[in-house]
Amino acid sequence: MNTIKLAIITSHPIQYYAPWFRYLASAGDLQIKVFYLWNFGVTHQIDTGFQQALQWDIPLLDGYEYEFVPNVSYKPGVHHFWGLQNPSLISQVKAYNPDAVFLMTYNYASIYKFLWKWNSSEIPLLFRGDSHRLLQPTGIKAWARQQFITQIYRRFAACLYVGKANYGYFQYHGVPSNHLFFAPHAVDNDRFFTQAESAKHQATIWKQELGIPSDHAVILFAGKFESKKRPLDLLQAFLAANLSQVSLLFVGAGSLEADLKTAAAHHSNIYFAPFQNQSLMPRTYAIADLVVLPSYGASETWGLAINEAMCLSRPVIVSNHVGCAQDLIHDKHNGLVFTAGNVSALVSSLQEAFSDRQRLRRWGEESQKIVSQYSYTHASKGLKQALQYVIAPSKEKFQLNK
C-alpha cells in the first residue's frame, strides 16, 4: 500500500500552519514536504504590520520535511504581488515527484507562474484559502475580478474551505460543491490547552506589573494597531460604554500606536503592552475577561486570534466582517457579533457582555467547547477527503486514515 506524497506550497513559516504540518507528518499516512517561498518568521526581519523586527520564538521547522525555494524578489514579502519570486519553484517541486500539490496561497508572481506552467492534469492541484465576501464589492471592477478568480480556481481539482463565509466565496467564484471540502481554520489547540493553568498564574503577575487594578475585569485587543483592525473604534466604544471596574488593554504595535495613546492619554483604565511573541500568547489571552476584534473590511479573512482566545476559555466579541463570526461566535452563548464600523453597536455589545459577569464566564467556558471542534484533526480530515477525491482514478493504491 503506497503512501500519498503531498507537496505543500506556502509563503513562509507561519505559527498557525507549522504545527499542522507537524501533525500531518506524524500521522504516518501522508508523506509531506513543504516548500517555503520566503524565510520570514524564522529569521529576524521587519514585519510591516507591527512595524518592527521580529522572529517567532516557537519551533516552526521541526517535525516535518521542508525546503526553502530561493526568493529573488528585490523586496521580499507578502504585502505586495512581486514579494515572492522563486524561479526554481517548479523544478524543486517536480524533483519531489508528488502525487498532488497543495497550495495555501496564490496571489503572488511565483504562484501565477507555477499555475500557468504546472501540468495539473498529470499531478492535481488543491487549494485552501480563507477569503470571504462579507463586504460585497460592486461595479465593473468587481465583476472583472470575479471572472479572473473564477478562472484561477478552475486550475484546482479541489478546494478546502475553512468556514461558512469562505464556502460562499468559493461558490461565488464557480467552484462546484462536490469540489469543496471542509478543513476548518485551526491553531495549535493543544499548546494553549496545556498551558492554560500556568498562563492564568502568569497573567495575575502581569496584571500587577501593568498596573491594572486587581478587581478590574479586562477587555483585550491583541494584534496589529492598524486601521483595518479598528482599535480606535474599540477605544471610543470603551469610553462611551462607561463600564464599572473594567479596564481596556491594547497589546501589540503598529501604525496607529501613537494615535491610540494620544486618544487614551486623558482617560483612566486604558493600558498598553508591547508586542508579545508566541510563547507569551497564552498569558496574553489569560489576562482577559473579554477579547474583542472589531475589524472592518475584507482583510480579516478569519481572525485566528479568536481561536487562540477561545482555547483559553475567553468570551469574544467580533465585527460581522471578521471571517470566523458565523462559525466560532454563537450569539449570547460564547460571545456577540456587532455591525462593523458601528461604534454605537460595539458600545451596546460591551454593555451587554458586562451586564452579567457570571454569564460572561459561562460564555468563556462555551468558547473552549466550540473551538475544540476547530482543530488540526478536523482540518486534516478535510484534506484527506480532498486527496481521496482528486486521486480517485488510482485511489485503490492509497489508504488514508479518516
Coordinates of N, CA and C in Angstrom, one line a residue, residues 105-250:
T105 N -1.6 29.6 -0.9 CA -1.7 31.0 -1.3 C -1.6 31.0 -2.8
Y106 N -2.0 32.1 -3.5 CA -1.8 32.1 -4.9 C -1.5 33.5 -5.5
N107 N -1.8 34.5 -4.8 CA -1.8 35.9 -5.4 C -0.5 36.5 -5.4
Y108 N 0.5 35.8 -5.9 CA 1.9 36.3 -6.0 C 2.5 35.9 -7.3
A109 N 3.5 36.6 -7.7 CA 4.1 36.3 -9.0 C 4.5 34.9 -9.2
S110 N 5.2 34.3 -8.2 CA 5.7 32.9 -8.3 C 4.5 31.9 -8.5
I111 N 3.4 32.1 -7.8 CA 2.4 31.2 -7.8 C 1.6 31.3 -9.2
Y112 N 1.5 32.5 -9.7 CA 0.8 32.6 -11.0 C 1.7 31.9 -12.1
K113 N 3.0 32.0 -12.0 CA 3.8 31.3 -12.9 C 3.7 29.8 -12.8
F114 N 3.7 29.4 -11.5 CA 3.5 27.9 -11.2 C 2.2 27.4 -11.8
L115 N 1.1 28.1 -11.6 CA -0.2 27.7 -12.1 C -0.3 27.7 -13.6
W116 N 0.4 28.6 -14.2 CA 0.4 28.6 -15.7 C 1.2 27.5 -16.3
K117 N 2.3 27.0 -15.6 CA 3.1 26.1 -16.3 C 2.9 24.6 -15.7
W118 N 2.3 24.5 -14.6 CA 2.2 23.1 -14.0 C 1.1 22.3 -14.8
N119 N 1.5 21.1 -15.0 CA 0.6 20.1 -15.7 C -0.4 19.5 -14.7
S120 N -1.5 20.2 -14.4 CA -2.4 19.8 -13.4 C -3.2 18.6 -13.8
S121 N -3.3 18.2 -15.1 CA -4.0 17.0 -15.5 C -3.2 15.8 -15.1
E122 N -1.9 15.9 -15.0 CA -1.0 14.8 -14.6 C -0.8 14.7 -13.1
I123 N -0.6 15.9 -12.4 CA -0.5 15.9 -11.0 C -1.4 17.0 -10.5
P124 N -2.5 16.6 -9.8 CA -3.6 17.5 -9.5 C -3.2 18.5 -8.4
L125 N -3.9 19.7 -8.5 CA -3.6 20.8 -7.5 C -4.8 20.9 -6.6
L126 N -4.5 21.2 -5.3 CA -5.5 21.5 -4.3 C -5.2 22.9 -3.8
F127 N -6.2 23.6 -3.3 CA -6.0 24.9 -2.7 C -6.9 25.1 -1.5
R128 N -6.3 25.7 -0.5 CA -7.0 26.1 0.7 C -6.9 27.6 0.9
G129 N -8.0 28.3 0.9 CA -8.0 29.7 1.2 C -9.0 30.1 2.3
D130 N -9.0 31.4 2.6 CA -10.0 31.8 3.6 C -10.7 33.1 3.3
S131 N -10.6 33.5 2.0 CA -11.2 34.8 1.6 C -12.8 34.7 1.8
H132 N -13.4 35.9 1.9 CA -14.9 36.0 2.0 C -15.4 37.2 1.3
R133 N -16.7 37.3 1.2 CA -17.4 38.4 0.6 C -18.3 39.0 1.6
L134 N -18.0 39.1 2.8 CA -18.8 39.7 3.8 C -19.1 41.2 3.6
L135 N -18.1 41.9 2.9 CA -18.3 43.2 2.4 C -18.2 43.1 0.9
Q136 N -19.4 43.2 0.3 CA -19.5 42.8 -1.1 C -19.3 44.0 -2.1
P137 N -18.2 43.9 -2.8 CA -17.9 45.0 -3.8 C -18.9 44.9 -5.0
T138 N -19.1 46.0 -5.7 CA -20.0 46.0 -6.9 C -19.3 46.8 -8.0
G139 N -19.9 46.7 -9.2 CA -19.3 47.5 -10.3 C -18.5 46.6 -11.2
I140 N -18.0 47.3 -12.3 CA -17.3 46.5 -13.3 C -16.0 45.9 -12.9
K141 N -15.3 46.6 -12.0 CA -14.0 46.1 -11.4 C -14.3 44.8 -10.6
A142 N -15.4 44.8 -9.8 CA -15.7 43.7 -9.0 C -16.1 42.5 -9.9
W143 N -16.8 42.8 -11.0 CA -17.2 41.7 -12.0 C -16.0 41.1 -12.6
A144 N -15.1 42.0 -13.1 CA -13.9 41.6 -13.8 C -13.0 40.7 -12.8
R145 N -13.0 41.1 -11.6 CA -12.2 40.3 -10.6 C -12.8 39.0 -10.4
Q146 N -14.1 38.9 -10.3 CA -14.8 37.7 -10.2 C -14.5 36.7 -11.3
Q147 N -14.5 37.2 -12.5 CA -14.3 36.4 -13.7 C -12.8 35.9 -13.7
F148 N -11.9 36.7 -13.3 CA -10.5 36.3 -13.2 C -10.3 35.3 -12.2
I149 N -10.8 35.5 -11.0 CA -10.6 34.5 -9.9 C -11.3 33.2 -10.2
T150 N -12.4 33.3 -10.9 CA -13.1 32.0 -11.3 C -12.2 31.2 -12.2
Q151 N -11.5 31.8 -13.1 CA -10.5 31.1 -14.0 C -9.4 30.5 -13.2
I152 N -8.9 31.2 -12.2 CA -7.8 30.7 -11.3 C -8.3 29.4 -10.6
Y153 N -9.5 29.4 -10.1 CA -10.0 28.3 -9.3 C -10.2 27.0 -10.2
R154 N -10.4 27.3 -11.5 CA -10.6 26.1 -12.4 C -9.3 25.3 -12.5
R155 N -8.2 25.8 -12.1 CA -6.9 25.1 -12.1 C -6.9 24.0 -11.0
F156 N -7.7 24.1 -10.1 CA -7.7 23.3 -8.9 C -8.7 22.1 -9.0
A157 N -8.2 20.9 -8.7 CA -9.1 19.8 -8.7 C -10.0 19.8 -7.5
A158 N -9.6 20.4 -6.4 CA -10.5 20.5 -5.2 C -10.0 21.7 -4.4
C159 N -10.9 22.3 -3.7 CA -10.6 23.4 -2.8 C -11.1 23.1 -1.4
L160 N -10.3 23.5 -0.4 CA -10.6 23.3 1.0 C -11.1 24.6 1.6
Y161 N -12.3 24.6 2.2 CA -12.8 25.9 2.8 C -12.7 25.8 4.3
V162 N -12.5 26.9 4.9 CA -12.2 27.0 6.4 C -13.5 27.3 7.2
G163 N -14.5 27.8 6.6 CA -15.7 28.2 7.3 C -16.8 28.6 6.4
K164 N -17.9 29.0 6.9 CA -19.1 29.3 6.1 C -18.9 30.5 5.1
A165 N -18.3 31.5 5.6 CA -18.1 32.7 4.7 C -17.2 32.3 3.6
N166 N -16.2 31.5 3.8 CA -15.2 31.1 2.8 C -15.9 30.2 1.8
Y167 N -16.8 29.3 2.3 CA -17.5 28.4 1.4 C -18.3 29.2 0.4
G168 N -19.0 30.3 0.9 CA -19.7 31.2 0.0 C -18.9 31.8 -1.0
Y169 N -17.6 32.2 -0.6 CA -16.7 32.8 -1.5 C -16.3 31.9 -2.7
F170 N -16.0 30.7 -2.4 CA -15.7 29.7 -3.4 C -16.9 29.5 -4.3
Q171 N -18.1 29.3 -3.8 CA -19.2 29.1 -4.6 C -19.5 30.3 -5.6
Y172 N -19.3 31.5 -5.0 CA -19.4 32.7 -5.8 C -18.5 32.7 -7.0
H173 N -17.3 32.1 -6.9 CA -16.3 32.0 -7.9 C -16.4 30.7 -8.7
G174 N -17.5 30.0 -8.7 CA -17.8 28.9 -9.6 C -17.3 27.6 -9.2
V175 N -16.8 27.4 -7.9 CA -16.3 26.1 -7.5 C -17.5 25.2 -7.2
P176 N -17.7 24.1 -7.8 CA -18.8 23.2 -7.5 C -18.8 22.7 -6.1
S177 N -19.9 22.4 -5.5 CA -20.0 22.0 -4.1 C -19.2 20.6 -3.9
N178 N -19.2 19.8 -5.0 CA -18.5 18.5 -4.8 C -17.0 18.6 -4.9
H179 N -16.5 19.8 -5.2 CA -15.1 20.1 -5.2 C -14.6 20.8 -3.9
L180 N -15.6 21.0 -3.0 CA -15.3 21.7 -1.8 C -15.3 20.8 -0.6
F181 N -14.2 20.9 0.3 CA -14.1 20.0 1.4 C -13.7 20.9 2.6
F182 N -14.4 20.6 3.7 CA -14.3 21.4 4.9 C -13.0 21.1 5.7
A183 N -12.1 22.0 5.8 CA -10.9 21.9 6.6 C -10.7 23.1 7.4
P184 N -11.4 23.1 8.6 CA -11.5 24.4 9.4 C -10.2 25.0 9.8
H185 N -10.2 26.3 9.9 CA -9.1 27.1 10.4 C -8.8 26.7 11.8
A186 N -7.6 26.5 12.2 CA -7.3 26.0 13.5 C -5.9 26.5 13.9
V187 N -5.7 26.6 15.2 CA -4.4 26.9 15.8 C -3.9 25.7 16.6
D188 N -2.8 25.8 17.2 CA -2.3 24.6 18.0 C -3.0 24.5 19.3
N189 N -4.3 24.0 19.2 CA -5.1 24.0 20.4 C -4.4 23.4 21.6
D190 N -3.7 22.3 21.4 CA -3.1 21.5 22.5 C -2.1 22.4 23.2
R191 N -1.4 23.2 22.5 CA -0.4 24.1 23.2 C -1.1 25.1 24.1
F192 N -2.2 25.6 23.7 CA -2.9 26.6 24.5 C -3.7 25.8 25.7
F193 N -4.3 24.7 25.4 CA -4.9 23.9 26.4 C -4.0 23.6 27.6
T194 N -2.8 23.0 27.2 CA -1.9 22.5 28.2 C -1.3 23.7 29.0
Q195 N -1.2 24.9 28.5 CA -0.6 26.0 29.2 C -1.6 26.9 29.9
A196 N -2.9 26.5 29.8 CA -3.9 27.4 30.4 C -3.7 27.7 31.8
E197 N -3.5 26.7 32.7 CA -3.4 27.0 34.1 C -2.1 27.8 34.4
S198 N -1.0 27.5 33.9 CA 0.2 28.3 34.1 C 0.0 29.7 33.6
A199 N -0.7 29.8 32.5 CA -0.9 31.1 31.9 C -1.7 32.0 32.8
K200 N -2.7 31.5 33.5 CA -3.5 32.2 34.4 C -2.7 32.8 35.5
H201 N -1.8 32.0 36.0 CA -0.9 32.4 37.1 C 0.0 33.6 36.6
Q202 N 0.6 33.4 35.4 CA 1.4 34.4 34.8 C 0.7 35.7 34.6
A203 N -0.6 35.6 34.2 CA -1.4 36.7 33.9 C -1.7 37.5 35.1
T204 N -1.9 36.9 36.2 CA -2.1 37.6 37.5 C -0.9 38.5 37.8
I205 N 0.3 38.0 37.7 CA 1.5 38.7 37.9 C 1.6 39.9 36.9
W206 N 1.4 39.6 35.7 CA 1.5 40.6 34.6 C 0.5 41.7 34.8
K207 N -0.7 41.4 35.3 CA -1.7 42.4 35.5 C -1.2 43.4 36.6
Q208 N -0.5 42.9 37.6 CA 0.0 43.8 38.6 C 1.1 44.6 38.0
E209 N 2.0 44.0 37.2 CA 3.1 44.8 36.6 C 2.6 45.9 35.7
L210 N 1.5 45.7 35.0 CA 0.9 46.7 34.1 C 0.2 47.8 34.9
G211 N -0.1 47.5 36.2 CA -0.8 48.5 37.0 C -2.3 48.5 36.9
I212 N -2.9 47.4 36.3 CA -4.3 47.2 36.2 C -4.8 46.8 37.6
P213 N -5.9 47.5 38.1 CA -6.4 47.2 39.4 C -6.8 45.7 39.4
S214 N -6.5 45.0 40.5 CA -6.8 43.6 40.6 C -8.3 43.3 40.6
D215 N -9.1 44.2 41.0 CA -10.6 43.9 40.9 C -11.2 44.4 39.6
H216 N -10.4 44.7 38.6 CA -11.0 45.1 37.4 C -11.0 43.9 36.4
A217 N -12.1 43.8 35.7 CA -12.1 42.9 34.5 C -11.3 43.6 33.4
V218 N -10.9 42.8 32.4 CA -10.0 43.3 31.4 C -10.6 43.0 30.0
I219 N -10.8 44.0 29.2 CA -11.1 43.9 27.8 C -9.8 43.9 27.0
L220 N -9.6 42.9 26.2 CA -8.3 42.8 25.5 C -8.4 43.0 23.9
F221 N -7.6 43.8 23.4 CA -7.3 43.9 22.0 C -5.9 43.4 21.8
A222 N -5.6 42.4 21.0 CA -4.3 41.9 20.8 C -4.0 41.8 19.3
G223 N -3.0 42.5 18.8 CA -2.7 42.4 17.4 C -2.1 43.6 16.9
K224 N -2.2 43.8 15.6 CA -1.6 45.0 14.9 C -2.5 46.2 15.0
F225 N -1.8 47.3 15.4 CA -2.5 48.6 15.6 C -2.6 49.2 14.2
E226 N -3.6 48.8 13.4 CA -3.7 49.3 12.0 C -5.2 49.6 11.7
S227 N -5.4 50.4 10.7 CA -6.8 50.9 10.5 C -7.8 49.8 10.3
K228 N -7.4 48.7 9.5 CA -8.4 47.7 9.2 C -8.8 46.9 10.4
K229 N -8.0 46.9 11.5 CA -8.3 46.2 12.7 C -9.2 47.0 13.6
R230 N -9.3 48.3 13.4 CA -10.2 49.3 14.1 C -10.0 49.3 15.6
P231 N -8.8 49.4 16.1 CA -8.6 49.6 17.5 C -9.2 50.9 18.1
L232 N -9.2 51.9 17.3 CA -9.7 53.2 17.7 C -11.2 53.1 17.9
D233 N -11.9 52.3 17.2 CA -13.3 52.0 17.4 C -13.5 51.4 18.8
L234 N -12.7 50.5 19.2 CA -12.8 49.9 20.5 C -12.6 50.9 21.6
L235 N -11.5 51.7 21.4 CA -11.2 52.7 22.4 C -12.4 53.6 22.6
Q236 N -13.0 54.1 21.5 CA -14.1 55.0 21.6 C -15.3 54.3 22.3
A237 N -15.6 53.1 21.9 CA -16.7 52.3 22.5 C -16.5 52.1 24.0
F238 N -15.3 51.8 24.4 CA -15.0 51.6 25.8 C -15.3 52.8 26.6
L239 N -14.9 54.0 26.1 CA -15.1 55.2 26.8 C -16.6 55.5 26.9
A240 N -17.3 55.3 25.8 CA -18.8 55.6 25.8 C -19.6 54.6 26.6
A241 N -19.1 53.3 26.8 CA -19.8 52.3 27.5 C -19.9 52.6 29.0
N242 N -18.8 53.3 29.5 CA -18.8 53.7 30.9 C -19.0 52.5 31.8
L243 N -18.2 51.5 31.7 CA -18.3 50.3 32.4 C -17.6 50.4 33.8
S244 N -18.3 49.9 34.8 CA -17.7 49.9 36.2 C -16.7 48.8 36.4
Q245 N -15.5 49.2 36.9 CA -14.5 48.2 37.3 C -14.1 47.3 36.1
V246 N -13.9 48.0 35.0 CA -13.4 47.4 33.8 C -12.3 48.2 33.2
S247 N -11.2 47.5 32.8 CA -10.0 48.2 32.1 C -9.9 47.7 30.7
L248 N -9.3 48.5 29.8 CA -9.1 48.2 28.4 C -7.6 48.0 28.2
L249 N -7.1 46.9 27.7 CA -5.7 46.7 27.4 C -5.5 46.4 25.9
F250 N -4.6 47.2 25.4 CA -4.1 47.1 24.0 C -2.7 46.4 24.0

